[in-house]
PDB file of C-alpha atoms in Angstrom:
ATOM      1  CA  UNK A   1      16.576 -10.424 -15.706  1.00 49.00           C
ATOM      2  CA  UNK A   2      16.016  -6.861 -17.325  1.00 44.00           C
ATOM      3  CA  UNK A   3      13.623  -4.696 -16.420  1.00 45.00           C
ATOM      4  CA  UNK A   4      12.099  -1.605 -15.683  1.00 43.00           C
ATOM      5  CA  UNK A   5       9.129  -2.750 -13.531  1.00 44.00           C
ATOM      6  CA  UNK A   6       6.757  -0.198 -13.429  1.00 43.00           C
ATOM      7  CA  UNK A   7       7.292   0.663 -17.390  1.00 41.00           C
ATOM      8  CA  UNK A   8       6.229  -2.721 -18.333  1.00 37.00           C
ATOM      9  CA  UNK A   9       2.453  -2.484 -20.178  1.00 34.00           C
ATOM     10  CA  UNK A  10      -0.515  -3.620 -17.481  1.00 36.00           C
ATOM     11  CA  UNK A  11       1.537  -3.800 -14.403  1.00 34.00           C
ATOM     12  CA  UNK A  12       1.540   0.218 -13.561  1.00 38.00           C
ATOM     13  CA  UNK A  13      -2.737  -0.184 -13.172  1.00 38.00           C
ATOM     14  CA  UNK A  14      -2.736  -2.948 -11.524  1.00 36.00           C
ATOM     15  CA  UNK A  15      -0.281  -1.370  -8.802  1.00 37.00           C
ATOM     16  CA  UNK A  16      -1.777   1.330  -8.532  1.00 39.00           C
ATOM     17  CA  UNK A  17      -5.100  -0.199  -7.373  1.00 37.00           C
ATOM     18  CA  UNK A  18      -2.757  -2.080  -4.846  1.00 37.00           C
ATOM     19  CA  UNK A  19      -1.613   1.079  -3.997  1.00 36.00           C
ATOM     20  CA  UNK A  20      -4.842   2.288  -3.275  1.00 36.00           C
ATOM     21  CA  UNK A  21      -6.461   0.022  -1.391  1.00 34.00           C
ATOM     22  CA  UNK A  22      -3.166   0.288   1.610  1.00 32.00           C
ATOM     23  CA  UNK A  23      -4.733   1.896   4.757  1.00 28.00           C
ATOM     24  CA  UNK A  24      -2.357   4.364   6.255  1.00 30.00           C
ATOM     25  CA  UNK A  25      -0.864   3.051   9.362  1.00 29.00           C
ATOM     26  CA  UNK A  26      -1.108   5.404  12.517  1.00 29.00           C
ATOM     27  CA  UNK A  27       2.363   6.122  13.765  1.00 28.00           C
ATOM     28  CA  UNK A  28       2.897   6.273  17.644  1.00 28.00           C
ATOM     29  CA  UNK A  29       2.663   9.270  19.502  1.00 28.00           C
ATOM     30  CA  UNK A  30       5.814  10.649  20.106  1.00 30.00           C
ATOM     31  CA  UNK A  31       7.808   8.848  17.154  1.00 31.00           C
ATOM     32  CA  UNK A  32       5.246   9.536  14.459  1.00 32.00           C
ATOM     33  CA  UNK A  33       5.551  11.528  11.109  1.00 34.00           C
ATOM     34  CA  UNK A  34       3.319  13.508   8.775  1.00 37.00           C
ATOM     35  CA  UNK A  35       3.752  14.635   5.155  1.00 37.00           C
ATOM     36  CA  UNK A  36       2.801  18.434   4.921  1.00 35.00           C
ATOM     37  CA  UNK A  37       3.519  20.586   1.700  1.00 32.00           C
ATOM     38  CA  UNK A  38       6.830  21.189   3.450  1.00 42.00           C
ATOM     39  CA  UNK A  39       7.855  17.748   3.364  1.00 49.00           C
ATOM     40  CA  UNK A  40       7.269  14.901   5.873  1.00 42.00           C
ATOM     41  CA  UNK A  41       8.963  15.759   8.964  1.00 40.00           C
ATOM     42  CA  UNK A  42       9.141  14.374  12.391  1.00 40.00           C
ATOM     43  CA  UNK A  43       6.610  14.994  14.666  1.00 36.00           C
ATOM     44  CA  UNK A  44       9.062  14.377  17.724  1.00 39.00           C
ATOM     45  CA  UNK A  45      12.208  12.635  17.012  1.00 41.00           C
ATOM     46  CA  UNK A  46      13.179   9.923  19.521  1.00 43.00           C
ATOM     47  CA  UNK A  47      15.583  10.310  21.823  1.00 42.00           C
ATOM     48  CA  UNK A  48      18.633   8.656  20.275  1.00 41.00           C
ATOM     49  CA  UNK A  49      21.905   8.239  22.135  1.00 45.00           C
ATOM     50  CA  UNK A  50      24.271  10.152  20.204  1.00 55.00           C
ATOM     51  CA  UNK A  51      27.139   8.385  22.489  1.00 62.00           C
ATOM     52  CA  UNK A  52      26.354   5.229  21.129  1.00 67.00           C
ATOM     53  CA  UNK A  53      28.004   6.015  17.874  1.00 65.00           C
ATOM     54  CA  UNK A  54      31.830   6.329  19.771  1.00 69.00           C
ATOM     55  CA  UNK A  55      30.748   2.654  20.347  1.00 82.00           C
ATOM     56  CA  UNK A  56      30.481   1.713  16.219  1.00 91.00           C
ATOM     57  CA  UNK A  57      33.748  -0.503  15.712  1.00 93.00           C
ATOM     58  CA  UNK A  58      35.226  -0.039  12.762  1.00 94.00           C
ATOM     59  CA  UNK A  59      35.068  -3.039   9.827  1.00 95.00           C
ATOM     60  CA  UNK A  60      32.980  -4.513  12.726  1.00 96.00           C
ATOM     61  CA  UNK A  61      31.770  -8.480  11.132  1.00 97.00           C
ATOM     62  CA  UNK A  62      28.280  -9.509  12.362  1.00 98.00           C
ATOM     63  CA  UNK A  63      26.178 -11.871  11.568  1.00 98.00           C
ATOM     64  CA  UNK A  64      22.499 -12.632  11.862  1.00 98.00           C
ATOM     65  CA  UNK A  65      19.824 -15.788   9.770  1.00 98.00           C
ATOM     66  CA  UNK A  66      16.552 -14.804  10.203  1.00 98.00           C
ATOM     67  CA  UNK A  67      12.833 -17.287   9.586  1.00 98.00           C
ATOM     68  CA  UNK A  68      10.923 -14.601   7.384  1.00 98.00           C
ATOM     69  CA  UNK A  69       8.035 -16.047   8.457  1.00 97.00           C
ATOM     70  CA  UNK A  70       8.179 -16.099  12.388  1.00 97.00           C
ATOM     71  CA  UNK A  71      11.058 -13.575  12.719  1.00 97.00           C
ATOM     72  CA  UNK A  72      12.955 -16.401  14.773  1.00 98.00           C
ATOM     73  CA  UNK A  73      16.736 -15.897  14.449  1.00 98.00           C
ATOM     74  CA  UNK A  74      18.124 -19.156  13.544  1.00 98.00           C
ATOM     75  CA  UNK A  75      22.061 -17.785  13.838  1.00 98.00           C
ATOM     76  CA  UNK A  76      23.700 -14.585  15.033  1.00 98.00           C
ATOM     77  CA  UNK A  77      27.271 -13.832  15.635  1.00 98.00           C
ATOM     78  CA  UNK A  78      27.646  -9.785  17.373  1.00 98.00           C
ATOM     79  CA  UNK A  79      24.775  -9.248  15.974  1.00 98.00           C
ATOM     80  CA  UNK A  80      24.187  -6.316  18.642  1.00 97.00           C
ATOM     81  CA  UNK A  81      26.804  -5.033  17.686  1.00 97.00           C
ATOM     82  CA  UNK A  82      27.479  -1.415  16.382  1.00 97.00           C
ATOM     83  CA  UNK A  83      28.327  -0.601  13.321  1.00 97.00           C
ATOM     84  CA  UNK A  84      28.059   1.852  10.243  1.00 98.00           C
ATOM     85  CA  UNK A  85      25.285   0.887   8.130  1.00 98.00           C
ATOM     86  CA  UNK A  86      26.554   2.329   4.533  1.00 98.00           C
ATOM     87  CA  UNK A  87      23.913   1.508   1.944  1.00 98.00           C
ATOM     88  CA  UNK A  88      21.699  -1.084   3.756  1.00 98.00           C
ATOM     89  CA  UNK A  89      20.136   2.458   4.981  1.00 98.00           C
ATOM     90  CA  UNK A  90      18.340   2.810   1.659  1.00 98.00           C
ATOM     91  CA  UNK A  91      16.164  -0.431   3.157  1.00 98.00           C
ATOM     92  CA  UNK A  92      14.493   2.878   5.185  1.00 98.00           C
ATOM     93  CA  UNK A  93      14.403   5.230   2.469  1.00 98.00           C
ATOM     94  CA  UNK A  94      12.471   3.136   0.273  1.00 98.00           C
ATOM     95  CA  UNK A  95      10.474   1.903   3.363  1.00 98.00           C
ATOM     96  CA  UNK A  96       9.127   6.114   3.824  1.00 98.00           C
ATOM     97  CA  UNK A  97       8.782   5.786   0.172  1.00 98.00           C
ATOM     98  CA  UNK A  98       6.566   3.564  -0.132  1.00 98.00           C
ATOM     99  CA  UNK A  99       4.806   4.434   3.159  1.00 98.00           C
ATOM    100  CA  UNK A 100       4.165   7.915   1.494  1.00 98.00           C
ATOM    101  CA  UNK A 101       2.394   6.424  -1.580  1.00 97.00           C
ATOM    102  CA  UNK A 102       0.463   3.858   0.275  1.00 97.00           C
ATOM    103  CA  UNK A 103      -0.760   7.075   2.087  1.00 96.00           C
ATOM    104  CA  UNK A 104      -1.801   8.918  -0.913  1.00 96.00           C
ATOM    105  CA  UNK A 105       0.600  11.348  -0.300  1.00 96.00           C
ATOM    106  CA  UNK A 106       2.382  10.668  -3.425  1.00 96.00           C
ATOM    107  CA  UNK A 107       1.993   8.304  -6.529  1.00 97.00           C
ATOM    108  CA  UNK A 108       4.039   6.162  -8.949  1.00 97.00           C
ATOM    109  CA  UNK A 109       4.530   8.738 -11.405  1.00 97.00           C
ATOM    110  CA  UNK A 110       4.523  12.146  -9.009  1.00 98.00           C
ATOM    111  CA  UNK A 111       7.925  14.201 -10.195  1.00 98.00           C
ATOM    112  CA  UNK A 112      10.450  14.664  -7.646  1.00 98.00           C
ATOM    113  CA  UNK A 113      13.149  17.428  -7.820  1.00 98.00           C
ATOM    114  CA  UNK A 114      16.343  17.176  -8.123  1.00 98.00           C
ATOM    115  CA  UNK A 115      18.397  19.861  -6.247  1.00 98.00           C
ATOM    116  CA  UNK A 116      22.251  20.749  -6.948  1.00 98.00           C
ATOM    117  CA  UNK A 117      22.742  18.817  -3.081  1.00 98.00           C
ATOM    118  CA  UNK A 118      21.436  15.758  -4.367  1.00 98.00           C
ATOM    119  CA  UNK A 119      23.176  15.916  -7.889  1.00 98.00           C
ATOM    120  CA  UNK A 120      26.348  16.775  -6.216  1.00 98.00           C
ATOM    121  CA  UNK A 121      26.565  13.210  -4.375  1.00 98.00           C
ATOM    122  CA  UNK A 122      29.396  10.645  -5.093  1.00 97.00           C
ATOM    123  CA  UNK A 123      28.779   7.755  -6.592  1.00 96.00           C
ATOM    124  CA  UNK A 124      26.969   5.478  -6.820  1.00 96.00           C
ATOM    125  CA  UNK A 125      24.589   7.690  -8.285  1.00 97.00           C
ATOM    126  CA  UNK A 126      22.560   7.654 -11.688  1.00 97.00           C
ATOM    127  CA  UNK A 127      23.527  10.999 -12.462  1.00 97.00           C
ATOM    128  CA  UNK A 128      20.706  13.368 -12.257  1.00 98.00           C
ATOM    129  CA  UNK A 129      21.127  16.972 -13.051  1.00 98.00           C
ATOM    130  CA  UNK A 130      19.989  19.857 -10.971  1.00 98.00           C
ATOM    131  CA  UNK A 131      16.406  21.788 -11.618  1.00 98.00           C
ATOM    132  CA  UNK A 132      15.546  18.430 -13.329  1.00 98.00           C
ATOM    133  CA  UNK A 133      12.658  16.118 -12.106  1.00 98.00           C
ATOM    134  CA  UNK A 134      12.876  11.904 -11.663  1.00 98.00           C
ATOM    135  CA  UNK A 135       9.300   9.684 -11.763  1.00 98.00           C
ATOM    136  CA  UNK A 136       8.893   8.179  -7.491  1.00 98.00           C
ATOM    137  CA  UNK A 137       8.706   4.868  -9.789  1.00 97.00           C
ATOM    138  CA  UNK A 138      11.962   4.839 -10.951  1.00 98.00           C
ATOM    139  CA  UNK A 139      13.461   6.726  -8.007  1.00 98.00           C
ATOM    140  CA  UNK A 140      12.552   3.227  -6.639  1.00 98.00           C
ATOM    141  CA  UNK A 141      14.161   1.529  -9.149  1.00 97.00           C
ATOM    142  CA  UNK A 142      17.405   3.071  -9.095  1.00 98.00           C
ATOM    143  CA  UNK A 143      16.898   3.110  -5.088  1.00 98.00           C
ATOM    144  CA  UNK A 144      16.812  -0.795  -4.834  1.00 97.00           C
ATOM    145  CA  UNK A 145      19.099  -1.804  -8.074  1.00 96.00           C
ATOM    146  CA  UNK A 146      21.737   0.675  -8.377  1.00 96.00           C
ATOM    147  CA  UNK A 147      21.686   1.781  -4.805  1.00 97.00           C
ATOM    148  CA  UNK A 148      22.005   5.649  -6.263  1.00 98.00           C
ATOM    149  CA  UNK A 149      22.710   8.417  -3.407  1.00 98.00           C
ATOM    150  CA  UNK A 150      22.088  11.197  -5.550  1.00 98.00           C
ATOM    151  CA  UNK A 151      18.169   9.976  -5.734  1.00 98.00           C
ATOM    152  CA  UNK A 152      18.471   8.958  -1.721  1.00 98.00           C
ATOM    153  CA  UNK A 153      18.933  12.677  -1.613  1.00 98.00           C
ATOM    154  CA  UNK A 154      16.070  13.655  -4.055  1.00 98.00           C
ATOM    155  CA  UNK A 155      13.842  11.167  -2.325  1.00 98.00           C
ATOM    156  CA  UNK A 156      14.715  12.690   1.269  1.00 98.00           C
ATOM    157  CA  UNK A 157      14.468  16.277   0.194  1.00 98.00           C
ATOM    158  CA  UNK A 158      10.885  16.048  -1.061  1.00 98.00           C
ATOM    159  CA  UNK A 159       9.843  14.286   1.108  1.00 97.00           C
ATOM    160  CA  UNK A 160      11.355  16.027   4.447  1.00 96.00           C
ATOM    161  CA  UNK A 161      11.861  19.311   3.358  1.00 96.00           C
ATOM    162  CA  UNK A 162      15.512  18.136   4.428  1.00 97.00           C
ATOM    163  CA  UNK A 163      17.984  15.133   4.173  1.00 97.00           C
ATOM    164  CA  UNK A 164      18.299  16.294   8.120  1.00 96.00           C
ATOM    165  CA  UNK A 165      13.981  16.171   8.502  1.00 97.00           C
ATOM    166  CA  UNK A 166      13.721  12.640   6.910  1.00 98.00           C
ATOM    167  CA  UNK A 167      16.966  11.777   8.539  1.00 98.00           C
ATOM    168  CA  UNK A 168      14.426  12.208  11.794  1.00 97.00           C
ATOM    169  CA  UNK A 169      11.490  10.391  10.566  1.00 97.00           C
ATOM    170  CA  UNK A 170      13.880   7.242   9.327  1.00 98.00           C
ATOM    171  CA  UNK A 171      15.058   6.986  13.154  1.00 97.00           C
ATOM    172  CA  UNK A 172      11.344   7.697  14.582  1.00 97.00           C
ATOM    173  CA  UNK A 173       9.970   4.828  12.521  1.00 98.00           C
ATOM    174  CA  UNK A 174      13.088   2.610  13.108  1.00 98.00           C
ATOM    175  CA  UNK A 175      12.460   2.938  16.393  1.00 97.00           C
ATOM    176  CA  UNK A 176       8.359   2.169  15.671  1.00 97.00           C
ATOM    177  CA  UNK A 177       9.631  -1.058  13.921  1.00 98.00           C
ATOM    178  CA  UNK A 178      11.972  -2.447  17.289  1.00 97.00           C
ATOM    179  CA  UNK A 179      15.081  -0.679  15.574  1.00 98.00           C
ATOM    180  CA  UNK A 180      16.273  -0.029  19.151  1.00 95.00           C
ATOM    181  CA  UNK A 181      20.178   0.839  18.090  1.00 96.00           C
ATOM    182  CA  UNK A 182      19.807   2.453  15.411  1.00 97.00           C
ATOM    183  CA  UNK A 183      20.258   6.105  14.381  1.00 97.00           C
ATOM    184  CA  UNK A 184      19.769   7.867  10.921  1.00 97.00           C
ATOM    185  CA  UNK A 185      21.596  10.960   9.978  1.00 97.00           C
ATOM    186  CA  UNK A 186      21.085  10.352   5.998  1.00 98.00           C
ATOM    187  CA  UNK A 187      19.449   9.318   3.676  1.00 98.00           C
ATOM    188  CA  UNK A 188      21.733   7.062   1.736  1.00 98.00           C
ATOM    189  CA  UNK A 189      24.095   5.603   4.307  1.00 98.00           C
ATOM    190  CA  UNK A 190      26.942   8.180   3.248  1.00 98.00           C
ATOM    191  CA  UNK A 191      29.909   8.356   5.927  1.00 97.00           C
ATOM    192  CA  UNK A 192      28.546  10.422   9.354  1.00 96.00           C
ATOM    193  CA  UNK A 193      30.195   8.836  12.331  1.00 94.00           C
ATOM    194  CA  UNK A 194      26.237   9.444  14.209  1.00 95.00           C
ATOM    195  CA  UNK A 195      25.071   6.770  11.353  1.00 97.00           C
ATOM    196  CA  UNK A 196      24.806   3.848  13.447  1.00 97.00           C
ATOM    197  CA  UNK A 197      22.568   0.547  13.127  1.00 98.00           C
ATOM    198  CA  UNK A 198      23.255  -3.665  13.982  1.00 98.00           C
ATOM    199  CA  UNK A 199      22.513  -6.748  12.011  1.00 98.00           C
ATOM    200  CA  UNK A 200      19.593  -6.968  14.220  1.00 98.00           C
ATOM    201  CA  UNK A 201      18.003  -4.215  13.122  1.00 98.00           C
ATOM    202  CA  UNK A 202      19.155  -4.479   9.733  1.00 98.00           C
ATOM    203  CA  UNK A 203      17.217  -7.863   9.387  1.00 98.00           C
ATOM    204  CA  UNK A 204      13.947  -6.449  11.634  1.00 98.00           C
ATOM    205  CA  UNK A 205      13.732  -3.850   8.652  1.00 98.00           C
ATOM    206  CA  UNK A 206      14.162  -5.992   5.921  1.00 98.00           C
ATOM    207  CA  UNK A 207      11.917  -7.889   7.067  1.00 98.00           C
ATOM    208  CA  UNK A 208       9.319  -5.159   7.767  1.00 98.00           C
ATOM    209  CA  UNK A 209      10.048  -3.652   4.532  1.00 98.00           C
ATOM    210  CA  UNK A 210       9.122  -7.002   2.630  1.00 97.00           C
ATOM    211  CA  UNK A 211       6.148  -8.203   5.093  1.00 97.00           C
ATOM    212  CA  UNK A 212       4.319  -4.329   4.873  1.00 98.00           C
ATOM    213  CA  UNK A 213       5.119  -3.948   0.610  1.00 98.00           C
ATOM    214  CA  UNK A 214       5.290  -7.029  -0.714  1.00 97.00           C
ATOM    215  CA  UNK A 215       3.554  -5.986  -4.307  1.00 96.00           C
ATOM    216  CA  UNK A 216       7.305  -4.362  -4.132  1.00 97.00           C
ATOM    217  CA  UNK A 217       9.450  -7.016  -3.602  1.00 96.00           C
ATOM    218  CA  UNK A 218      10.236  -7.801  -7.639  1.00 96.00           C
ATOM    219  CA  UNK A 219      11.582  -4.489  -7.493  1.00 96.00           C
ATOM    220  CA  UNK A 220      14.374  -5.985  -5.497  1.00 97.00           C
ATOM    221  CA  UNK A 221      15.276  -8.542  -8.040  1.00 97.00           C
ATOM    222  CA  UNK A 222      16.088  -6.923 -10.601  1.00 95.00           C
ATOM    223  CA  UNK A 223      19.881  -7.397 -11.895  1.00 96.00           C
ATOM    224  CA  UNK A 224      19.956  -3.689 -14.620  1.00 95.00           C
ATOM    225  CA  UNK A 225      17.664  -1.835 -15.390  1.00 94.00           C
ATOM    226  CA  UNK A 226      17.872   1.403 -18.335  1.00 95.00           C
ATOM    227  CA  UNK A 227      17.326   5.041 -17.713  1.00 96.00           C
ATOM    228  CA  UNK A 228      18.132   8.207 -19.095  1.00 93.00           C
ATOM    229  CA  UNK A 229      19.917   6.181 -21.933  1.00 94.00           C
ATOM    230  CA  UNK A 230      21.825   4.176 -19.506  1.00 96.00           C
ATOM    231  CA  UNK A 231      22.392   0.628 -18.803  1.00 96.00           C
ATOM    232  CA  UNK A 232      22.648  -0.056 -14.471  1.00 96.00           C
ATOM    233  CA  UNK A 233      23.783  -2.766 -13.017  1.00 96.00           C
ATOM    234  CA  UNK A 234      22.941  -4.195  -9.900  1.00 96.00           C
ATOM    235  CA  UNK A 235      25.629  -4.231  -7.566  1.00 96.00           C
ATOM    236  CA  UNK A 236      23.859  -7.385  -5.504  1.00 97.00           C
ATOM    237  CA  UNK A 237      26.267 -10.166  -7.624  1.00 96.00           C
ATOM    238  CA  UNK A 238      24.024 -12.724  -5.808  1.00 98.00           C
ATOM    239  CA  UNK A 239      21.054 -12.046  -8.119  1.00 97.00           C
ATOM    240  CA  UNK A 240      20.438 -14.668 -11.251  1.00 95.00           C
ATOM    241  CA  UNK A 241      23.330 -16.745  -9.843  1.00 95.00           C
ATOM    242  CA  UNK A 242      22.134 -18.030  -6.561  1.00 97.00           C
ATOM    243  CA  UNK A 243      19.360 -19.869  -6.554  1.00 96.00           C
ATOM    244  CA  UNK A 244      16.115 -18.672  -3.980  1.00 97.00           C
ATOM    245  CA  UNK A 245      18.236 -15.426  -3.591  1.00 98.00           C
ATOM    246  CA  UNK A 246      15.844 -12.547  -4.882  1.00 97.00           C
ATOM    247  CA  UNK A 247      16.808  -9.220  -2.757  1.00 95.00           C
ATOM    248  CA  UNK A 248      17.502  -7.647  -1.172  1.00 96.00           C
ATOM    249  CA  UNK A 249      19.760  -4.534  -0.330  1.00 98.00           C
ATOM    250  CA  UNK A 250      23.913  -4.536  -0.494  1.00 98.00           C
ATOM    251  CA  UNK A 251      26.447  -2.063   1.287  1.00 98.00           C
ATOM    252  CA  UNK A 252      29.563  -0.048   1.176  1.00 98.00           C
ATOM    253  CA  UNK A 253      31.652   2.496   2.786  1.00 97.00           C
ATOM    254  CA  UNK A 254      34.996   2.254   4.227  1.00 96.00           C
ATOM    255  CA  UNK A 255      34.565   2.580   7.652  1.00 96.00           C
ATOM    256  CA  UNK A 256      31.596  -0.410   7.113  1.00 97.00           C
ATOM    257  CA  UNK A 257      33.442  -2.495   5.172  1.00 97.00           C
ATOM    258  CA  UNK A 258      30.986  -4.850   2.841  1.00 98.00           C
ATOM    259  CA  UNK A 259      27.502  -5.419   3.749  1.00 98.00           C
ATOM    260  CA  UNK A 260      24.819  -7.923   1.988  1.00 98.00           C
ATOM    261  CA  UNK A 261      20.859  -8.255   3.593  1.00 98.00           C
ATOM    262  CA  UNK A 262      19.501 -11.401   1.300  1.00 98.00           C
ATOM    263  CA  UNK A 263      16.865 -12.844   1.043  1.00 98.00           C
ATOM    264  CA  UNK A 264      16.833 -16.432  -0.444  1.00 98.00           C
ATOM    265  CA  UNK A 265      13.154 -19.134  -0.772  1.00 97.00           C
ATOM    266  CA  UNK A 266      13.865 -22.559  -1.548  1.00 97.00           C
ATOM    267  CA  UNK A 267      11.509 -25.389  -0.238  1.00 93.00           C
ATOM    268  CA  UNK A 268       8.529 -22.908   0.804  1.00 94.00           C
ATOM    269  CA  UNK A 269      11.031 -21.508   3.213  1.00 97.00           C
ATOM    270  CA  UNK A 270      12.218 -17.748   3.297  1.00 98.00           C
ATOM    271  CA  UNK A 271      15.113 -16.529   5.134  1.00 98.00           C
ATOM    272  CA  UNK A 272      16.912 -12.829   5.579  1.00 98.00           C
ATOM    273  CA  UNK A 273      20.684 -13.495   5.596  1.00 98.00           C
ATOM    274  CA  UNK A 274      22.464  -9.790   7.068  1.00 98.00           C
ATOM    275  CA  UNK A 275      26.487  -9.899   6.493  1.00 98.00           C
ATOM    276  CA  UNK A 276      27.874  -6.808   7.350  1.00 98.00           C
ATOM    277  CA  UNK A 277      31.490  -5.907   8.108  1.00 97.00           C
ATOM    278  CA  UNK A 278      33.104  -7.973   5.363  1.00 96.00           C
ATOM    279  CA  UNK A 279      37.066  -7.547   4.261  1.00 95.00           C
ATOM    280  CA  UNK A 280      35.895  -8.245   0.684  1.00 96.00           C
ATOM    281  CA  UNK A 281      32.727  -7.947  -1.362  1.00 96.00           C
ATOM    282  CA  UNK A 282      33.747 -11.780  -2.468  1.00 96.00           C
ATOM    283  CA  UNK A 283      33.891 -12.753   1.434  1.00 96.00           C
ATOM    284  CA  UNK A 284      30.840 -11.549   2.312  1.00 97.00           C
ATOM    285  CA  UNK A 285      28.976 -13.161  -0.679  1.00 98.00           C
ATOM    286  CA  UNK A 286      30.797 -16.592  -0.115  1.00 97.00           C
ATOM    287  CA  UNK A 287      29.511 -16.169   3.344  1.00 98.00           C
ATOM    288  CA  UNK A 288      26.237 -15.414   2.762  1.00 98.00           C
ATOM    289  CA  UNK A 289      25.862 -18.234   0.215  1.00 98.00           C
ATOM    290  CA  UNK A 290      27.076 -20.929   2.544  1.00 97.00           C
ATOM    291  CA  UNK A 291      24.347 -19.407   5.655  1.00 98.00           C
ATOM    292  CA  UNK A 292      21.462 -19.748   2.656  1.00 98.00           C
ATOM    293  CA  UNK A 293      23.119 -23.545   2.185  1.00 97.00           C
ATOM    294  CA  UNK A 294      22.910 -24.508   6.071  1.00 97.00           C
ATOM    295  CA  UNK A 295      19.461 -23.027   6.541  1.00 97.00           C
ATOM    296  CA  UNK A 296      18.112 -23.634   3.764  1.00 97.00           C
ATOM    297  CA  UNK A 297      19.778 -26.233   2.071  1.00 94.00           C
ATOM    298  CA  UNK A 298      21.781 -26.671  -0.211  1.00 86.00           C
ATOM    299  CA  UNK A 299      19.890 -25.558  -3.891  1.00 73.00           C
ATOM    300  CA  UNK A 300      18.821 -27.885  -6.923  1.00 62.00           C
ATOM    301  CA  UNK A 301      17.426 -25.124  -8.730  1.00 48.00           C
ATOM    302  CA  UNK A 302      16.844 -21.504  -8.660  1.00 43.00           C
ATOM    303  CA  UNK A 303      12.572 -21.295  -7.127  1.00 44.00           C
ATOM    304  CA  UNK A 304      10.911 -18.196  -8.313  1.00 42.00           C
TER     305      UNK A 304
END
């Protein structure tokens, strides 16, 4: 499916109407965040134990299958082992972006300024130029589909003032969602030894992202999109090929291996499958497919 979700005629207005109806959730005490003129800054960042980072396993393998409706764990292998989350990190970047929109701090048409720092990030990226701007709707699409590192930093700097400030807000939000073994140091998942998480925490995040912001779910099922005269294909290769798969996020850095947090629905039941530490992308994908078939049954047709 080729799409620019927010650019479709007649779709932007309903989305805006839905967003205006979303009530801001109160953030918990010392884990609260506040969007000010200086950006989205953590009121008091949680005291994550930095010593945990030293326990993260290089290319450690973890698996977790979660029933979406109940939150019940159906299958797990080393699900609490500390791993480098790579671009699964961007699920939290989008969570905070969607939250800011829902609270009226931004709109889908708001322009985010691109700094030299953001533009300099390594691929995957969409090639933003310093001093230009990108609309929030395009930024969300670029993160969900292409996993663009330059866009992740743009979001972080515009909402957090600095990427470090935004990362503190990400970690605070993680704690409020029950992600007890996650620490964020940047918005993209680019290599940083302090950036750690687990398969269980990433499944928790994926479920929270979809349940709180279901109107954005179509973003994650898009197989390609156009921006700036270029066409970008989705990093999730299961989309359009495996029945019922309609998201969510891939990830890779050398020390992490190949990750995928996938959501799939068959026969009216939805699950979230997280596989971390695949040696190769095709091995990771094969494991995710096998788990989907095991817990949803072999597919005879694709459901939407």
